[in-house]
Amino acid sequence: MPKTWNETRVAATLGIDYPIIQGPLGGLSSQRLTAAVSNFGGLGSFGAHGLDPHAIQDIIGEIASLTSKPFAMNLWLSMEDDGAASSDAAAFHQALSHLAPHIDAVGGKQPAFSPYKRLRFEDQARVLLDAKVPVFSFIYGVPPREILEEARKQGIVTIGTVTTVEEAVVLEQAGVDLVVASGFEAGGHRGSFLRSSEDSLTGTISLVPQTVDAVTIPVIAAGGIADARGIAAAFALGAEGVQIGTAFLACKESGAPPVHREAILSHHAGHTGLTRGFTGRLARGIQNELMESMNRSGAEILPYPLQRSLMRHLAAPAQQAGKAELLALWAGQSANLVHCVAVEDLLNSLVRGAAARIPSTRDSYSQDKAPTPAI
Ligand SMILES: Cc1cc2nc3c(=O)[nH]c(=O)nc-3n(C[C@H](O)[C@H](O)[C@H](O)COP(=O)(O)O)c2cc1C
């Protein structure tokens, strides 16, 4: 019996109908979106890196009350950059001086310095393990061996994210079940961990087949996939699943504010850029006045996660004022391909389009490794 496009090792390992993963949207996730994708037969994910363990526990309970299907909870391995712990009030005020005119422009309140409260990956991961979440996904590194072993014992599927082939090999050696190969087209943060983010800017079309060649675990393609053509292309490169972020962010079920969703759907979202200015780490969003201002030389950027906390003092009033030019408008390079505003419509079009485009004798795609040179 020929296999249909969706019968891949990714779908089998995750116990889902369609190997389509709604990418974790840290900070803009919603329980409703996560559950809706899982209920449809894909894998919904919730990005929980910014939350304390109690909040994470509550969210797992809420998602579990909305779906009986598998879903993923996502964390970041590396939670602070060098200098964050020792950063002082003087550094805060220097970074604020660049932002202050923008906060004034949207009628926000200028923030005061407050000492930094650290969140630890290990404490967050404990909640995921104790709750026996169906899937534990992560970026920015490799979890400690004990955590991966405990996940395996509990039957929790693990998914790591890579931005280079070398990172994929390290994750496979650590015993991670599935790997997301995220090209530089992707919206938000990509999670480089062996080299700097600036030195890990490989595109999806290069990264996916090289990752497929380098590891035996199934590869999920991410970055720039926003419609069924992207899924077919990813499968042609050897991926056995896709992870999509920006297209899900534009859905009304996501946690993005209306002004952000409208910017993605505006068809003027194609001009994206990379900046460290929004969080302290390199990430992709729509080019706007804020990104230009933060990328201007001389702008003081605090180490992650301090810059992210500082920027929240602008985000809240800018959202309230509906001022898209002064918001971090996370989006990937295929934002202009996004049309769907409801998650069910998006998933229907992805599934129907993939079935029409990907041959059912898919074995010629996903089991493909690079041909041996004939010399
Ligand atoms: C707003 C936003 C937040 C994101 N947060 C996370 C996160 O916390 N963890 C993670 O693994 N990926 C995160 N991502 C990456 C997505 O999960 C996904 O891999 C990426 O968006 C795929 O590229 P695309 O945007 O071109 O579809 C985020 C992406 C966006 C747009």
Coordinates of C-alpha atoms and ligand atoms in Angstrom, one line a residue:
M1 CA 0.0 0.0 0.0
P2 CA 1.5 3.3 -1.0
K3 CA 1.8 5.7 1.9
T4 CA -0.1 9.0 1.8
W5 CA 1.9 12.3 2.3
N6 CA 1.0 12.5 6.0
E7 CA 2.1 9.0 7.1
T8 CA 5.6 10.0 8.2
R9 CA 7.8 9.0 11.1
V10 CA 7.0 12.5 12.6
A11 CA 3.3 11.9 12.6
A12 CA 3.8 8.3 14.0
T13 CA 6.2 9.4 16.7
L14 CA 3.9 12.2 17.8
G15 CA 0.7 10.2 17.4
I16 CA -1.0 12.9 15.2
D17 CA -2.8 12.7 11.8
Y18 CA -0.9 15.4 10.0
P19 CA 2.8 16.2 10.5
I20 CA 2.1 19.9 10.7
I21 CA 3.3 21.6 13.9
Q22 CA 2.1 25.0 15.0
G23 CA 5.4 26.5 16.1
P24 CA 5.6 27.6 19.7
L25 CA 5.0 31.4 19.8
G26 CA 6.7 32.3 23.0
G27 CA 4.9 35.4 24.5
L28 CA 2.1 35.2 21.9
S29 CA 0.9 31.7 22.3
S30 CA -2.6 30.9 23.4
Q31 CA -4.2 27.9 24.9
R32 CA -7.0 28.1 22.4
L33 CA -4.7 28.1 19.4
T34 CA -2.6 25.2 20.7
A35 CA -5.7 23.1 21.4
A36 CA -7.4 23.9 18.1
V37 CA -4.4 22.7 16.1
S38 CA -4.1 19.5 18.1
N39 CA -7.9 18.9 17.8
F40 CA -7.6 19.2 14.1
G41 CA -5.0 16.5 14.0
G42 CA -1.8 18.6 13.9
L43 CA 0.4 19.4 16.8
G44 CA -0.3 22.6 18.7
S45 CA 2.5 24.1 20.8
F46 CA 2.7 26.6 23.6
G47 CA 5.8 28.7 24.1
A48 CA 6.3 28.9 27.9
H49 CA 9.8 30.2 28.3
G50 CA 8.8 33.5 29.8
L51 CA 6.5 32.0 32.5
D52 CA 7.1 30.9 36.0
P53 CA 6.5 27.2 37.0
H54 CA 3.1 27.9 38.5
A55 CA 1.8 29.7 35.4
I56 CA 3.1 26.9 33.3
Q57 CA 1.3 24.3 35.4
D58 CA -2.0 26.2 35.1
I59 CA -1.6 26.5 31.3
I60 CA -0.9 22.8 30.9
G61 CA -4.1 22.1 32.8
E62 CA -6.1 24.6 30.6
I63 CA -4.8 23.1 27.3
A64 CA -5.5 19.6 28.6
S65 CA -9.1 20.6 29.3
L66 CA -9.5 21.8 25.7
T67 CA -8.0 18.8 23.9
S68 CA -7.4 15.1 24.5
K69 CA -4.9 15.1 21.6
P70 CA -1.1 15.4 21.9
F71 CA 0.3 19.0 22.3
A72 CA 3.8 20.4 22.9
M73 CA 5.1 22.7 25.7
N74 CA 8.2 24.6 24.6
L75 CA 11.1 26.0 26.7
W76 CA 14.3 27.8 26.1
L77 CA 17.5 26.1 27.4
S78 CA 19.5 29.2 27.7
M79 CA 17.6 31.7 29.7
E80 CA 20.1 34.6 30.1
D81 CA 23.0 36.1 28.3
D82 CA 26.4 37.1 29.8
G83 CA 26.1 40.3 31.8
A84 CA 22.4 40.0 32.6
A85 CA 22.9 39.1 36.3
S86 CA 25.4 42.0 36.9
S87 CA 23.6 44.6 34.7
D88 CA 22.9 47.6 36.9
A89 CA 20.7 50.7 37.1
A90 CA 23.1 52.8 35.0
A91 CA 22.9 50.3 32.1
F92 CA 19.1 50.3 32.4
H93 CA 18.9 54.1 32.2
Q94 CA 21.3 54.2 29.2
A95 CA 19.1 51.6 27.3
L96 CA 16.0 53.4 28.4
S97 CA 17.2 56.8 27.1
H98 CA 16.9 55.4 23.6
L99 CA 13.4 54.1 24.2
A100 CA 12.0 56.9 26.2
P101 CA 10.9 59.1 23.3
H102 CA 9.0 56.1 21.8
I103 CA 7.3 55.4 25.2
D104 CA 6.3 59.1 25.4
A105 CA 5.0 59.0 21.8
V106 CA 2.4 56.4 22.7
G107 CA 1.6 58.0 26.1
G108 CA 3.3 55.2 28.1
K109 CA 4.7 55.6 31.6
Q110 CA 8.5 55.7 31.9
P111 CA 9.7 52.6 33.8
A112 CA 11.9 52.5 36.9
F113 CA 14.8 50.2 37.4
S114 CA 14.0 47.0 39.3
P115 CA 16.4 44.1 40.1
Y116 CA 16.2 41.2 37.7
K117 CA 14.2 38.1 38.6
R118 CA 15.7 35.0 37.1
L119 CA 13.6 32.1 35.6
R120 CA 15.5 28.7 35.5
F121 CA 15.0 26.2 32.7
E122 CA 15.3 23.3 35.2
D123 CA 12.4 24.6 37.3
Q124 CA 10.2 25.0 34.3
A125 CA 11.2 21.6 32.9
R126 CA 10.3 20.0 36.2
V127 CA 6.7 21.1 35.7
L128 CA 6.6 19.6 32.2
L129 CA 8.0 16.3 33.4
D130 CA 5.7 16.1 36.5
A131 CA 2.7 16.9 34.3
K132 CA 3.8 14.2 31.8
V133 CA 3.1 16.5 28.9
P134 CA 2.8 14.6 25.6
V135 CA 5.6 16.6 23.9
F136 CA 8.4 18.7 25.3
S137 CA 10.1 20.9 22.7
F138 CA 12.9 23.3 23.2
I139 CA 15.4 25.7 21.6
Y140 CA 18.8 27.2 22.4
G141 CA 20.6 24.1 23.4
V142 CA 20.5 20.5 24.6
P143 CA 18.8 19.6 27.8
P144 CA 20.8 17.8 30.6
R145 CA 21.0 14.1 30.2
E146 CA 18.8 13.4 33.3
I147 CA 16.0 15.5 31.9
L148 CA 16.1 13.7 28.6
E149 CA 16.2 10.3 30.3
E150 CA 13.3 11.2 32.5
A151 CA 11.3 12.4 29.5
R152 CA 11.9 9.1 27.7
K153 CA 10.9 7.1 30.8
Q154 CA 7.6 9.0 31.0
G155 CA 6.9 8.5 27.3
I156 CA 7.3 12.3 26.6
V157 CA 8.4 12.9 23.0
T158 CA 11.3 15.4 22.8
I159 CA 11.8 17.9 19.9
G160 CA 14.9 20.0 19.6
T161 CA 15.5 22.9 17.2
V162 CA 18.6 23.4 15.2
T163 CA 20.0 26.2 12.9
T164 CA 23.1 24.3 11.7
V165 CA 23.8 20.7 10.8
E166 CA 26.3 20.4 13.6
E167 CA 23.6 21.3 16.1
A168 CA 21.4 18.5 14.7
V169 CA 24.2 15.9 15.2
V170 CA 24.6 17.0 18.8
L171 CA 20.9 16.7 19.5
E172 CA 20.7 13.2 17.9
Q173 CA 23.7 12.1 19.9
A174 CA 21.9 13.3 23.1
G175 CA 18.9 11.1 22.3
V176 CA 16.4 13.7 21.2
D177 CA 13.5 12.1 19.3
L178 CA 12.8 14.7 16.5
V179 CA 14.6 17.7 15.2
V180 CA 13.3 21.0 13.8
A181 CA 15.7 22.4 11.2
S182 CA 14.9 26.1 11.2
G183 CA 16.1 28.3 8.3
F184 CA 16.8 32.0 8.6
E185 CA 13.5 32.9 6.9
A186 CA 11.8 32.0 10.2
G187 CA 9.9 34.6 12.3
G188 CA 11.0 35.3 15.9
H189 CA 14.1 33.7 17.5
R190 CA 15.7 30.6 16.0
G191 CA 17.7 29.3 18.9
S192 CA 21.3 28.9 17.7
F193 CA 23.5 27.3 20.3
L194 CA 26.8 26.2 18.9
R195 CA 27.7 29.3 17.0
S196 CA 26.4 32.9 17.3
S197 CA 23.0 33.5 15.7
E198 CA 24.7 35.9 13.2
D199 CA 27.0 33.0 12.2
S200 CA 24.2 30.5 11.8
L201 CA 22.1 32.1 9.1
T202 CA 21.4 29.2 6.8
G203 CA 18.2 29.2 4.7
T204 CA 15.7 26.4 4.9
I205 CA 16.4 25.0 1.4
S206 CA 20.1 24.5 2.3
L207 CA 19.6 23.4 5.9
V208 CA 16.9 20.8 5.6
P209 CA 18.5 18.4 3.1
Q210 CA 21.9 18.7 4.8
T211 CA 20.3 17.9 8.2
V212 CA 18.4 14.9 6.6
D213 CA 21.8 13.6 5.4
A214 CA 23.5 14.1 8.7
V215 CA 21.0 12.4 11.2
T216 CA 18.8 9.4 11.2
I217 CA 16.1 10.9 13.4
P218 CA 13.2 12.5 11.5
V219 CA 13.6 16.1 10.4
I220 CA 10.9 18.8 10.6
A221 CA 11.4 21.8 8.4
A222 CA 10.7 25.3 9.6
G223 CA 11.2 28.8 8.3
G224 CA 9.3 30.4 5.5
I225 CA 6.6 27.8 5.1
A226 CA 3.2 29.4 5.0
D227 CA 1.2 27.4 2.5
A228 CA 0.9 23.9 0.9
R229 CA 3.6 24.7 -1.7
G230 CA 6.0 25.2 1.2
I231 CA 5.1 21.9 2.7
A232 CA 5.6 20.1 -0.6
A233 CA 9.0 21.8 -1.0
A234 CA 10.0 20.8 2.5
F235 CA 9.0 17.2 1.8
A236 CA 10.9 17.2 -1.4
L237 CA 14.0 18.2 0.6
G238 CA 13.5 15.1 2.9
A239 CA 11.6 16.7 5.7
E240 CA 8.9 14.4 7.3
G241 CA 7.0 17.3 8.9
V242 CA 6.8 21.1 9.0
Q243 CA 6.7 23.7 11.7
I244 CA 4.9 26.9 10.9
G245 CA 4.9 30.0 13.0
T246 CA 4.0 33.2 11.2
A247 CA 0.9 31.9 9.4
F248 CA -0.5 30.6 12.8
L249 CA 0.3 33.9 14.5
A250 CA -2.0 35.7 12.1
C251 CA -5.0 33.5 13.1
K252 CA -7.6 35.1 15.3
E253 CA -7.0 32.3 17.9
S254 CA -3.4 33.3 18.5
G255 CA -2.2 35.5 21.3
A256 CA -1.0 38.3 19.0
P257 CA -2.8 41.6 19.4
P258 CA -5.0 42.7 16.5
V259 CA -2.6 45.4 15.3
H260 CA 0.1 42.7 15.0
R261 CA -2.1 40.3 13.1
E262 CA -3.3 43.0 10.8
A263 CA 0.3 43.9 10.0
I264 CA 1.0 40.3 8.9
L265 CA -2.1 40.2 6.8
S266 CA -1.5 43.7 5.3
H267 CA 0.5 42.3 2.3
H268 CA 3.1 44.8 3.2
A269 CA 4.8 42.4 5.6
G270 CA 7.3 41.0 3.2
H271 CA 10.1 43.4 4.2
T272 CA 11.3 41.7 7.4
G273 CA 14.6 42.2 9.1
L274 CA 16.8 40.9 12.0
T275 CA 17.4 42.7 15.2
R276 CA 18.8 42.2 18.7
G277 CA 17.0 45.3 19.8
F278 CA 13.7 43.8 20.7
T279 CA 15.0 41.2 23.3
G280 CA 18.8 41.2 23.3
R281 CA 18.9 38.2 21.0
L282 CA 18.7 38.1 17.2
A283 CA 15.2 37.6 15.9
R284 CA 13.1 38.4 12.8
G285 CA 10.2 40.8 12.5
I286 CA 8.6 43.2 10.1
Q287 CA 10.8 46.2 9.3
N288 CA 9.2 49.3 10.9
E289 CA 10.2 52.5 12.7
L290 CA 11.0 50.6 15.9
M291 CA 13.3 48.1 14.3
E292 CA 15.1 50.8 12.4
S293 CA 15.5 52.8 15.6
M294 CA 16.8 49.8 17.6
N295 CA 19.3 48.8 14.8
R296 CA 20.7 52.4 14.6
S297 CA 24.3 52.5 15.8
G298 CA 24.5 53.9 19.3
A299 CA 21.3 52.3 20.6
E300 CA 22.3 50.6 23.9
I301 CA 20.9 47.0 24.0
L302 CA 20.7 45.2 27.4
P303 CA 21.6 41.5 27.5
Y304 CA 18.7 39.0 27.2
P305 CA 16.3 38.8 28.9
L306 CA 16.6 42.4 30.3
Q307 CA 16.1 44.0 26.9
R308 CA 12.9 42.0 26.5
S309 CA 11.6 43.2 29.9
L310 CA 12.5 46.8 29.1
M311 CA 10.7 46.6 25.7
R312 CA 7.4 45.5 27.4
H313 CA 7.1 49.1 28.8
L314 CA 6.7 50.2 25.2
A315 CA 4.7 47.3 23.9
A316 CA 1.7 47.7 26.2
P317 CA 1.0 51.4 25.4
A318 CA 1.9 51.0 21.7
Q319 CA -0.7 48.1 21.5
Q320 CA -3.3 50.2 23.2
A321 CA -2.6 53.1 20.9
G322 CA -2.7 50.7 17.9
K323 CA 0.7 52.0 16.8
A324 CA 2.2 49.2 14.7
E325 CA 5.3 51.2 13.9
L326 CA 6.4 51.1 17.5
L327 CA 5.7 47.4 18.2
A328 CA 7.9 44.4 17.7
L329 CA 6.0 42.8 14.8
W330 CA 7.5 39.3 14.8
A331 CA 7.1 37.6 11.4
G332 CA 9.0 35.5 9.0
Q333 CA 10.0 36.2 5.4
S334 CA 6.9 34.5 4.0
A335 CA 4.5 36.7 5.9
N336 CA 3.0 38.0 2.6
L337 CA 1.8 34.5 1.8
V338 CA -0.5 34.5 4.8
H339 CA -4.2 35.0 4.1
C340 CA -6.1 32.8 6.6
V341 CA -7.5 34.4 9.6
A342 CA -9.0 31.4 11.2
V343 CA -7.0 28.4 12.3
E344 CA -9.4 25.8 10.9
D345 CA -9.3 27.4 7.4
L346 CA -5.5 27.5 7.5
L347 CA -5.2 23.9 8.4
N348 CA -7.8 22.8 5.9
S349 CA -6.0 24.6 3.1
L350 CA -2.6 23.2 4.2
V351 CA -3.8 19.6 4.4
R352 CA -5.8 19.7 1.2
G353 CA -3.0 21.4 -0.7
A354 CA -0.3 19.0 0.6
A355 CA -2.4 16.0 -0.4
A356 CA -2.8 17.4 -3.9
R357 CA 0.9 18.2 -4.3
I358 CA 2.8 15.4 -2.5
P359 CA 2.8 12.0 -4.3
S360 CA 1.5 9.2 -2.1
T361 CA 4.5 7.1 -2.9
R362 CA 6.3 9.6 -0.7
D363 CA 9.1 7.1 0.0
S364 CA 11.0 8.6 -2.9
Y365 CA 11.0 11.9 -0.9
S366 CA 11.4 11.4 2.7
Q367 CA 13.7 8.4 2.8
D368 CA 16.0 10.1 0.3
K369 CA 19.5 10.8 1.4
A370 CA 22.1 12.5 -0.8
P371 CA 23.1 10.2 -3.7
T372 CA 26.5 8.6 -3.4
P373 CA 29.0 10.4 -5.8
A374 CA 29.6 8.2 -8.8
I375 CA 33.4 8.6 -8.7
Ligands
LIG1 C1 6.2 35.5 17.7 C2 7.1 34.2 17.6 C3 7.5 33.6 18.7 C4 8.2 32.5 18.7 N1 8.6 31.8 19.8 C5 9.2 30.6 19.8 C6 9.5 29.9 21.0 O1 9.3 30.4 22.1 N2 10.1 28.7 20.9 C7 10.4 28.1 19.7 O2 10.9 27.0 19.6 N3 10.1 28.8 18.5 C8 9.6 30.0 18.5 N4 9.2 30.7 17.4 C9 9.6 30.0 16.1 C10 8.4 29.3 15.5 O3 8.0 28.2 16.4 C11 8.7 28.7 14.2 O4 9.7 27.8 14.2 C12 8.9 29.7 13.1 O5 8.0 30.8 13.3 C13 8.9 29.1 11.7 O6 9.1 30.1 10.7 P1 7.9 30.9 10.0 O7 7.6 32.0 11.0 O8 8.5 31.4 8.8 O9 6.7 30.0 9.9 C14 8.6 31.9 17.4 C15 8.1 32.5 16.2 C16 7.4 33.7 16.3 C17 6.9 34.3 15.0

